Coordinates of C-alpha atoms in Angstrom, one line a residue:
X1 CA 24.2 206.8 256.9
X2 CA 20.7 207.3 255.5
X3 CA 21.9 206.8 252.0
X4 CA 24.0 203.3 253.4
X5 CA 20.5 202.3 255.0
X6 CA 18.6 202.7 251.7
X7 CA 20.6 200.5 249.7
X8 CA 20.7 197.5 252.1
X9 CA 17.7 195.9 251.1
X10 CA 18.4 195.8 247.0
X11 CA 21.5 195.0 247.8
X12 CA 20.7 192.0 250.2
X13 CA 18.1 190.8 247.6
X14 CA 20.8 190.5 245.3
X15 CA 23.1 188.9 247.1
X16 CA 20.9 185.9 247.4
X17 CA 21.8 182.9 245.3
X18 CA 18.4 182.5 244.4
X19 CA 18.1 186.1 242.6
X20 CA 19.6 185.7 239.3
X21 CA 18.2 182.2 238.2
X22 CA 14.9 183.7 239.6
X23 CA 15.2 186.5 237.1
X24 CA 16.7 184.2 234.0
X25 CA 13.7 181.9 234.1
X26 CA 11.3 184.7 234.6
X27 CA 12.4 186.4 231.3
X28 CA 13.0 183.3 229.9
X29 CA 9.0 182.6 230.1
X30 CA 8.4 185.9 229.2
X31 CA 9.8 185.0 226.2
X32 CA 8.8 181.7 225.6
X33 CA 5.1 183.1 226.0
X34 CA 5.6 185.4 223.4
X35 CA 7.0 183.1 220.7
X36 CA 4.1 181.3 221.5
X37 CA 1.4 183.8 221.3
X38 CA 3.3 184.9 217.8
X39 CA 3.2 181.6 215.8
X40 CA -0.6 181.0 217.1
X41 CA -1.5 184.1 215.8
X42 CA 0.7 183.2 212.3
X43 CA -0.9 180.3 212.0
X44 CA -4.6 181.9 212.1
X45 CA -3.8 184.6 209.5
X46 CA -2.4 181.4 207.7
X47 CA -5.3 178.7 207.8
X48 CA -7.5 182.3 206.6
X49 CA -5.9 182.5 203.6
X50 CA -5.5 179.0 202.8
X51 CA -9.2 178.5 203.1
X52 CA -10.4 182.0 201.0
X53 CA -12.5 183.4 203.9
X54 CA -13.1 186.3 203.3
X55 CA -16.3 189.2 204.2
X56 CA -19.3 190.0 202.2
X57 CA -18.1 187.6 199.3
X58 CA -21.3 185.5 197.8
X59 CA -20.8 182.3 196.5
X60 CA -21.5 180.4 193.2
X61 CA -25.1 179.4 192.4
X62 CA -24.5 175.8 192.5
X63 CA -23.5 176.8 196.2
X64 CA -26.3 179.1 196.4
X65 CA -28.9 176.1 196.2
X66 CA -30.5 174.6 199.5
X67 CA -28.9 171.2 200.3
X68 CA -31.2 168.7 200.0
X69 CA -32.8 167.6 203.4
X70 CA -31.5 164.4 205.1
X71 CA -34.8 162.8 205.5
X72 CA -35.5 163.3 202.1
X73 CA -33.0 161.2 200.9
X74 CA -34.1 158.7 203.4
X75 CA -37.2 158.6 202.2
X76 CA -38.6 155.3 199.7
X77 CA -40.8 155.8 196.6
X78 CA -43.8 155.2 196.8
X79 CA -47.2 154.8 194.6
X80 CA -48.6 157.9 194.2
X81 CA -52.3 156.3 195.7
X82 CA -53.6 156.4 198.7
X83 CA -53.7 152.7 198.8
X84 CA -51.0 150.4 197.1
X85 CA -53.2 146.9 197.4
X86 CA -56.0 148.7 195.3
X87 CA -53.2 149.4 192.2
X88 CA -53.9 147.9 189.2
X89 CA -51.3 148.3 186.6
X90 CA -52.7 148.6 183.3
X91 CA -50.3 149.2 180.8
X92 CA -46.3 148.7 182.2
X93 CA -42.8 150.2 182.0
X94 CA -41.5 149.4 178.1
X95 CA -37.8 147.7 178.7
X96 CA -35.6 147.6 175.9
X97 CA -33.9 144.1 177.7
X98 CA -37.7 142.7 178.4
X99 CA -39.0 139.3 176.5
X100 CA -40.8 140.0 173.3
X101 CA -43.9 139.6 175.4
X102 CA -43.3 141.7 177.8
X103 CA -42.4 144.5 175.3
X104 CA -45.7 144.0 173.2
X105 CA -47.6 144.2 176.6
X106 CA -45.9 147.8 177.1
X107 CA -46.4 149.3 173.8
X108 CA -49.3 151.6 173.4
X109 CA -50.9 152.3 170.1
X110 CA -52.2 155.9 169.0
X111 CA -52.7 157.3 165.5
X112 CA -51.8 153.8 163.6
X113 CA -48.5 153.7 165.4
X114 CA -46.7 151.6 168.5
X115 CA -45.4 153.9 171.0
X116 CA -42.9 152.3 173.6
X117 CA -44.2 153.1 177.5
X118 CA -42.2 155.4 179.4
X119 CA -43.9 155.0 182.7
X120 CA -46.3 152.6 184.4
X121 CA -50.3 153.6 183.8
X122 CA -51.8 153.0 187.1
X123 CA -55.8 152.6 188.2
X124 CA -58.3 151.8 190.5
X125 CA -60.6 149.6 188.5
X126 CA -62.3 152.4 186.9
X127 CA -62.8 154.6 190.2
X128 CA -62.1 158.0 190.9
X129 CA -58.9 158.7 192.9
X130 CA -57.1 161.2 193.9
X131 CA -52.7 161.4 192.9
X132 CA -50.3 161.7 195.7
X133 CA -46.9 162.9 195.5
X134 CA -44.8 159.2 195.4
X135 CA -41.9 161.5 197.4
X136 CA -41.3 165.0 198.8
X137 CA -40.4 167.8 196.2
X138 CA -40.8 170.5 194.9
X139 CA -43.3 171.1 191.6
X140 CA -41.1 172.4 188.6
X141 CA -43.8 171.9 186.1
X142 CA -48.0 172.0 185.8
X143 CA -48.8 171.9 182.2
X144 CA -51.9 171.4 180.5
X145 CA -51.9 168.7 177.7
X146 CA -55.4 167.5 175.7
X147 CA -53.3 164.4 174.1
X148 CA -51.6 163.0 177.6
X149 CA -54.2 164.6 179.8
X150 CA -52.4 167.4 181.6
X151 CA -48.6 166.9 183.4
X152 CA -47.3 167.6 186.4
X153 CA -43.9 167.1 187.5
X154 CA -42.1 167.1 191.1
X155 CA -38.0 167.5 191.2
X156 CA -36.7 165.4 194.2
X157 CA -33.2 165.9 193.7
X158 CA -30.8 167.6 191.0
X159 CA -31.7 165.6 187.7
X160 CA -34.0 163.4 189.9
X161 CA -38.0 163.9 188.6
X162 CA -41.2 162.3 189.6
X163 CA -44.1 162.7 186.4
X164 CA -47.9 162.4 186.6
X165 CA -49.9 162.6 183.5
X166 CA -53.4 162.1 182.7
X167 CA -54.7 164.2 185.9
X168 CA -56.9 166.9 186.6
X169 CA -57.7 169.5 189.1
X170 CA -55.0 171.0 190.0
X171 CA -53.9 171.3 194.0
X172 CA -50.3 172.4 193.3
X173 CA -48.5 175.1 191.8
X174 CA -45.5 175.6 190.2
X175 CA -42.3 176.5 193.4
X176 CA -44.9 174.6 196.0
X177 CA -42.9 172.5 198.3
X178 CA -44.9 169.4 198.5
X179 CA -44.4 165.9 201.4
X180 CA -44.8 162.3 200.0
X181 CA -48.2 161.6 200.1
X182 CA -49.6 165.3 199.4
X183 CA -52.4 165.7 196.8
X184 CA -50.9 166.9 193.4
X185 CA -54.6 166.4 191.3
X186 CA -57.2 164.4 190.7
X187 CA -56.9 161.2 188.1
X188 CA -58.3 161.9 184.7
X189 CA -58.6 159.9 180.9
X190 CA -56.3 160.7 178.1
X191 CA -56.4 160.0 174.5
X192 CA -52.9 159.0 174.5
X193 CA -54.0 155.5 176.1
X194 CA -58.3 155.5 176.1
X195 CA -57.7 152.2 176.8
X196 CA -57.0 152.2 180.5
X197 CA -59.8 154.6 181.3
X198 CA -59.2 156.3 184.4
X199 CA -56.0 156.0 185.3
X200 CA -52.6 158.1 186.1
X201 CA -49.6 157.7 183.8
X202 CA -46.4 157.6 186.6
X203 CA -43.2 158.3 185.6
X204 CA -39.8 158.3 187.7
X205 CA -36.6 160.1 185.0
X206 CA -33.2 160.4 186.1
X207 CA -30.9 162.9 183.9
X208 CA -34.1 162.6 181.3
X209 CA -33.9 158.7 181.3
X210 CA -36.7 157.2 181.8
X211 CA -36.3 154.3 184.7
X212 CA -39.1 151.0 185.5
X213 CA -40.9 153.0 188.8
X214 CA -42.1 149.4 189.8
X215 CA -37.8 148.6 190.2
X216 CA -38.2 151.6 192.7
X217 CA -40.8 151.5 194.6
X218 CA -39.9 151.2 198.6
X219 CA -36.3 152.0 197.4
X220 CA -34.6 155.1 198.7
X221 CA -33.6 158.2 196.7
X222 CA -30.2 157.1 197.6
X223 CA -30.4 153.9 195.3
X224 CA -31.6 155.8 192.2
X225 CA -28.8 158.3 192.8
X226 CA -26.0 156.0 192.7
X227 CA -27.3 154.4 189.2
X228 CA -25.3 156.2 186.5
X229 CA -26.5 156.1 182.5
X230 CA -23.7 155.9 179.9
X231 CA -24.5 157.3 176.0
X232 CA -24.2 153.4 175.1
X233 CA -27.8 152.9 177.5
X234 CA -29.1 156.2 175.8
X235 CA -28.2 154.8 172.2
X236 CA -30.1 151.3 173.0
X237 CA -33.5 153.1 174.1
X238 CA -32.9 155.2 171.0
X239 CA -32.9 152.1 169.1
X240 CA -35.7 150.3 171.1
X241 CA -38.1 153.6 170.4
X242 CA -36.8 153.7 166.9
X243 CA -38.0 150.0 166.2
X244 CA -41.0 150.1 168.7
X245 CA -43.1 153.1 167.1
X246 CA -43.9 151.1 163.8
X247 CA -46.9 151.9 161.4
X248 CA -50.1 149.4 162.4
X249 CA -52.2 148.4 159.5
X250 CA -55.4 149.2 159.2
X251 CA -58.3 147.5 158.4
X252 CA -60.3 149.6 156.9
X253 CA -56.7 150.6 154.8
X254 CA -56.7 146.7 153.9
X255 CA -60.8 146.6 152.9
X256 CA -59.9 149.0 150.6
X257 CA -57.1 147.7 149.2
X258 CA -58.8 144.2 148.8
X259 CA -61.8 145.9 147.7
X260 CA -59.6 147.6 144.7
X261 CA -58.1 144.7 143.7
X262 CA -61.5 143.0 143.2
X263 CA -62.0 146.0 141.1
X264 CA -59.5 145.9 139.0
X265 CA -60.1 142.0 138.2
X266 CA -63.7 142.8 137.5
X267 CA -62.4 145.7 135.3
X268 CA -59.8 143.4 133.6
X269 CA -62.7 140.8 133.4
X270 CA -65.2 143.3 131.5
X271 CA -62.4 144.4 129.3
X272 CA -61.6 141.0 128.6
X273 CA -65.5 140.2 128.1
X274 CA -65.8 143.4 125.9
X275 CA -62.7 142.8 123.6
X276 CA -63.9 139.4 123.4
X277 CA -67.7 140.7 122.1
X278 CA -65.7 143.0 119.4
X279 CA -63.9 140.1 117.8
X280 CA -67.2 138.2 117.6
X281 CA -69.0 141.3 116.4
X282 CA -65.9 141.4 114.1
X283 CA -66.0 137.8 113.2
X284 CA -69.8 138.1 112.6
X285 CA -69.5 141.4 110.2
X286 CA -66.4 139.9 108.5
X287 CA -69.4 137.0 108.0
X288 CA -71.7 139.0 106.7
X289 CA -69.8 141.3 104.0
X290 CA -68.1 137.8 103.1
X291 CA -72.0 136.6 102.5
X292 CA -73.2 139.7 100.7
X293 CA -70.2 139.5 98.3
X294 CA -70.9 135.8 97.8
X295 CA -75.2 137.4 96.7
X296 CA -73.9 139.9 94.6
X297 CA -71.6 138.0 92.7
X298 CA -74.4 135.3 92.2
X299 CA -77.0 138.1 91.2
X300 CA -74.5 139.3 88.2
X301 CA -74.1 135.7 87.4
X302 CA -78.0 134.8 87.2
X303 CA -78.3 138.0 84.7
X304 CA -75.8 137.5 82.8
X305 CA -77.0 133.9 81.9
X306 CA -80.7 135.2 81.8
X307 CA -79.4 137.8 79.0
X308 CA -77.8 135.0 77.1

């Protein structure tokens, strides 16, 4: 009777219509879970591989270097003075497509040559000023120089440069992060370009080609990144730098040319003047022996006569 009283209740529950479906769905999520949970899993081993991740690997250098900051590259050239209305540009930014005019305005001459301008000579009207980074950077170069009076040079982005010659006292280093507006040096003379006295020679180079920095100035970095220079631009400045640095003549070359020539015609004169004296001489002598002849054949005529 116990054992009869004991197996009431499972059986009862399974005599229930509701039992079986009960159980089939239950396994049947069981099971649909599971597929579930085994194809998400599948598909994060998958997208792992797929995308190389993988521990304590390094990366490539050119992955290795910082990005370059946002508002860097929202940031606009500027002139590297303190004030911009003060500027005074005294020798500009040699373009190969320029006038005629404007080309001889941009040459520079040095050593009896013309030299092309690769950058823009800025001053202050003959007063002392200190040079101000035209954009943030970072300083790849300080060099000292005696012909271009001393360099410094500020990378903004890759192949991107800034260039400030003719400075002095240094305030910057080479690896020193500098802000736009930061003092680089002090402006100095060079003997490149006497001419424009104190001034600072500013340069902006893209992939070593030299751009106008007055086209750039209040422009972005952005603008200068999307220009792209073919071999066909780098051949024409070749040619341009080619035909600008001629030889200039000199005057004191020409004085001395002119003064040789006058020279040689009073040289030509004197011989002419000389040669001209010998055949009179000659004529003269040739005169006189003629003459003497003429007395001695008279004196052997007069005695023999007088011996007759």
């Amino acid at each position: 009777m116990r054992e009869e009283e004991k197996k009431r209740p499972s059986q009862k529950f399974f005599s229930k219509r509701w039992a079986y479906p009960a159980m089939y769905l239950a396994s049947a999520a069981i099971i649909i879970t599971a597929i579930l949970w085994y194809q998400a899993a599948g598909n994060d081993v998958a997208e792992d591989q797929e995308l190389g991740y993988e521990e304590d690997v390094q990366t490539g250098n050119e992955f290795d270097r910082p990005a370059v900051e946002v508002n860097r590259t929202m940031e606009n050239f500027v002139m590297p003075v303190a004030d911009e209305n003060e500027v005074v540009i005294e020798k500009g930014f040699y373009d190969a497509n320029a006038s005629e005019q404007e080309q001889e305005a941009a040459l520079i001459v040095y050593d009896n040559q013309y030299h092309p301008n690769q950058g823009i000579d800025i001053s202050l009207g003959g007063k002392d000023f200190d040079v101000l980074a035209a954009m943030s950077g970072t300083v790849t170069k300080v060099q000292e120089d005696s012909l271009l009076g001393n360099m410094i040079e500020v990378e903004h982005d890759k192949g991107i440069v800034t260039r400030y010659q003719s400075v002095k006292d240094f305030a910057v280093e080479v690896g020193d992060t500098v802000e736009q507006g930061q003092k680089l040096a002090a402006a100095s003379q060079s003997l490149f370009n006497e001419k424009a006295g104190v001034h600072v020679h500013f340069e902006i180079r893209k992939d070593e080609v030299a751009v106008n920095p007055q086209e750039y100035v209040n422009k972005s970095l952005a603008t200068l990144q999307e220009v792209s220079f073919d071999e066909k631009q780098s051949d024409v400045d070749a040619q341009a730098d080619d035909q600008a640095e001629t030889d200039v003549p000199d005057a004191a070359d020409s004085q001395s040319e002119d003064g040789a020539e006058e020279e040689g015609s009073e040289s030509t004169q004197s011989e002419e003047g000389s040669d001209s004296a010998e055949e009179e001489n000659g004529t003269e002598d040739t005169d006189a022996e003629e003459n003497a002849d003429q007395g001695t054949d008279e004196g052997t005529e007069d005695s023999g006569s007088e011996e007759e």
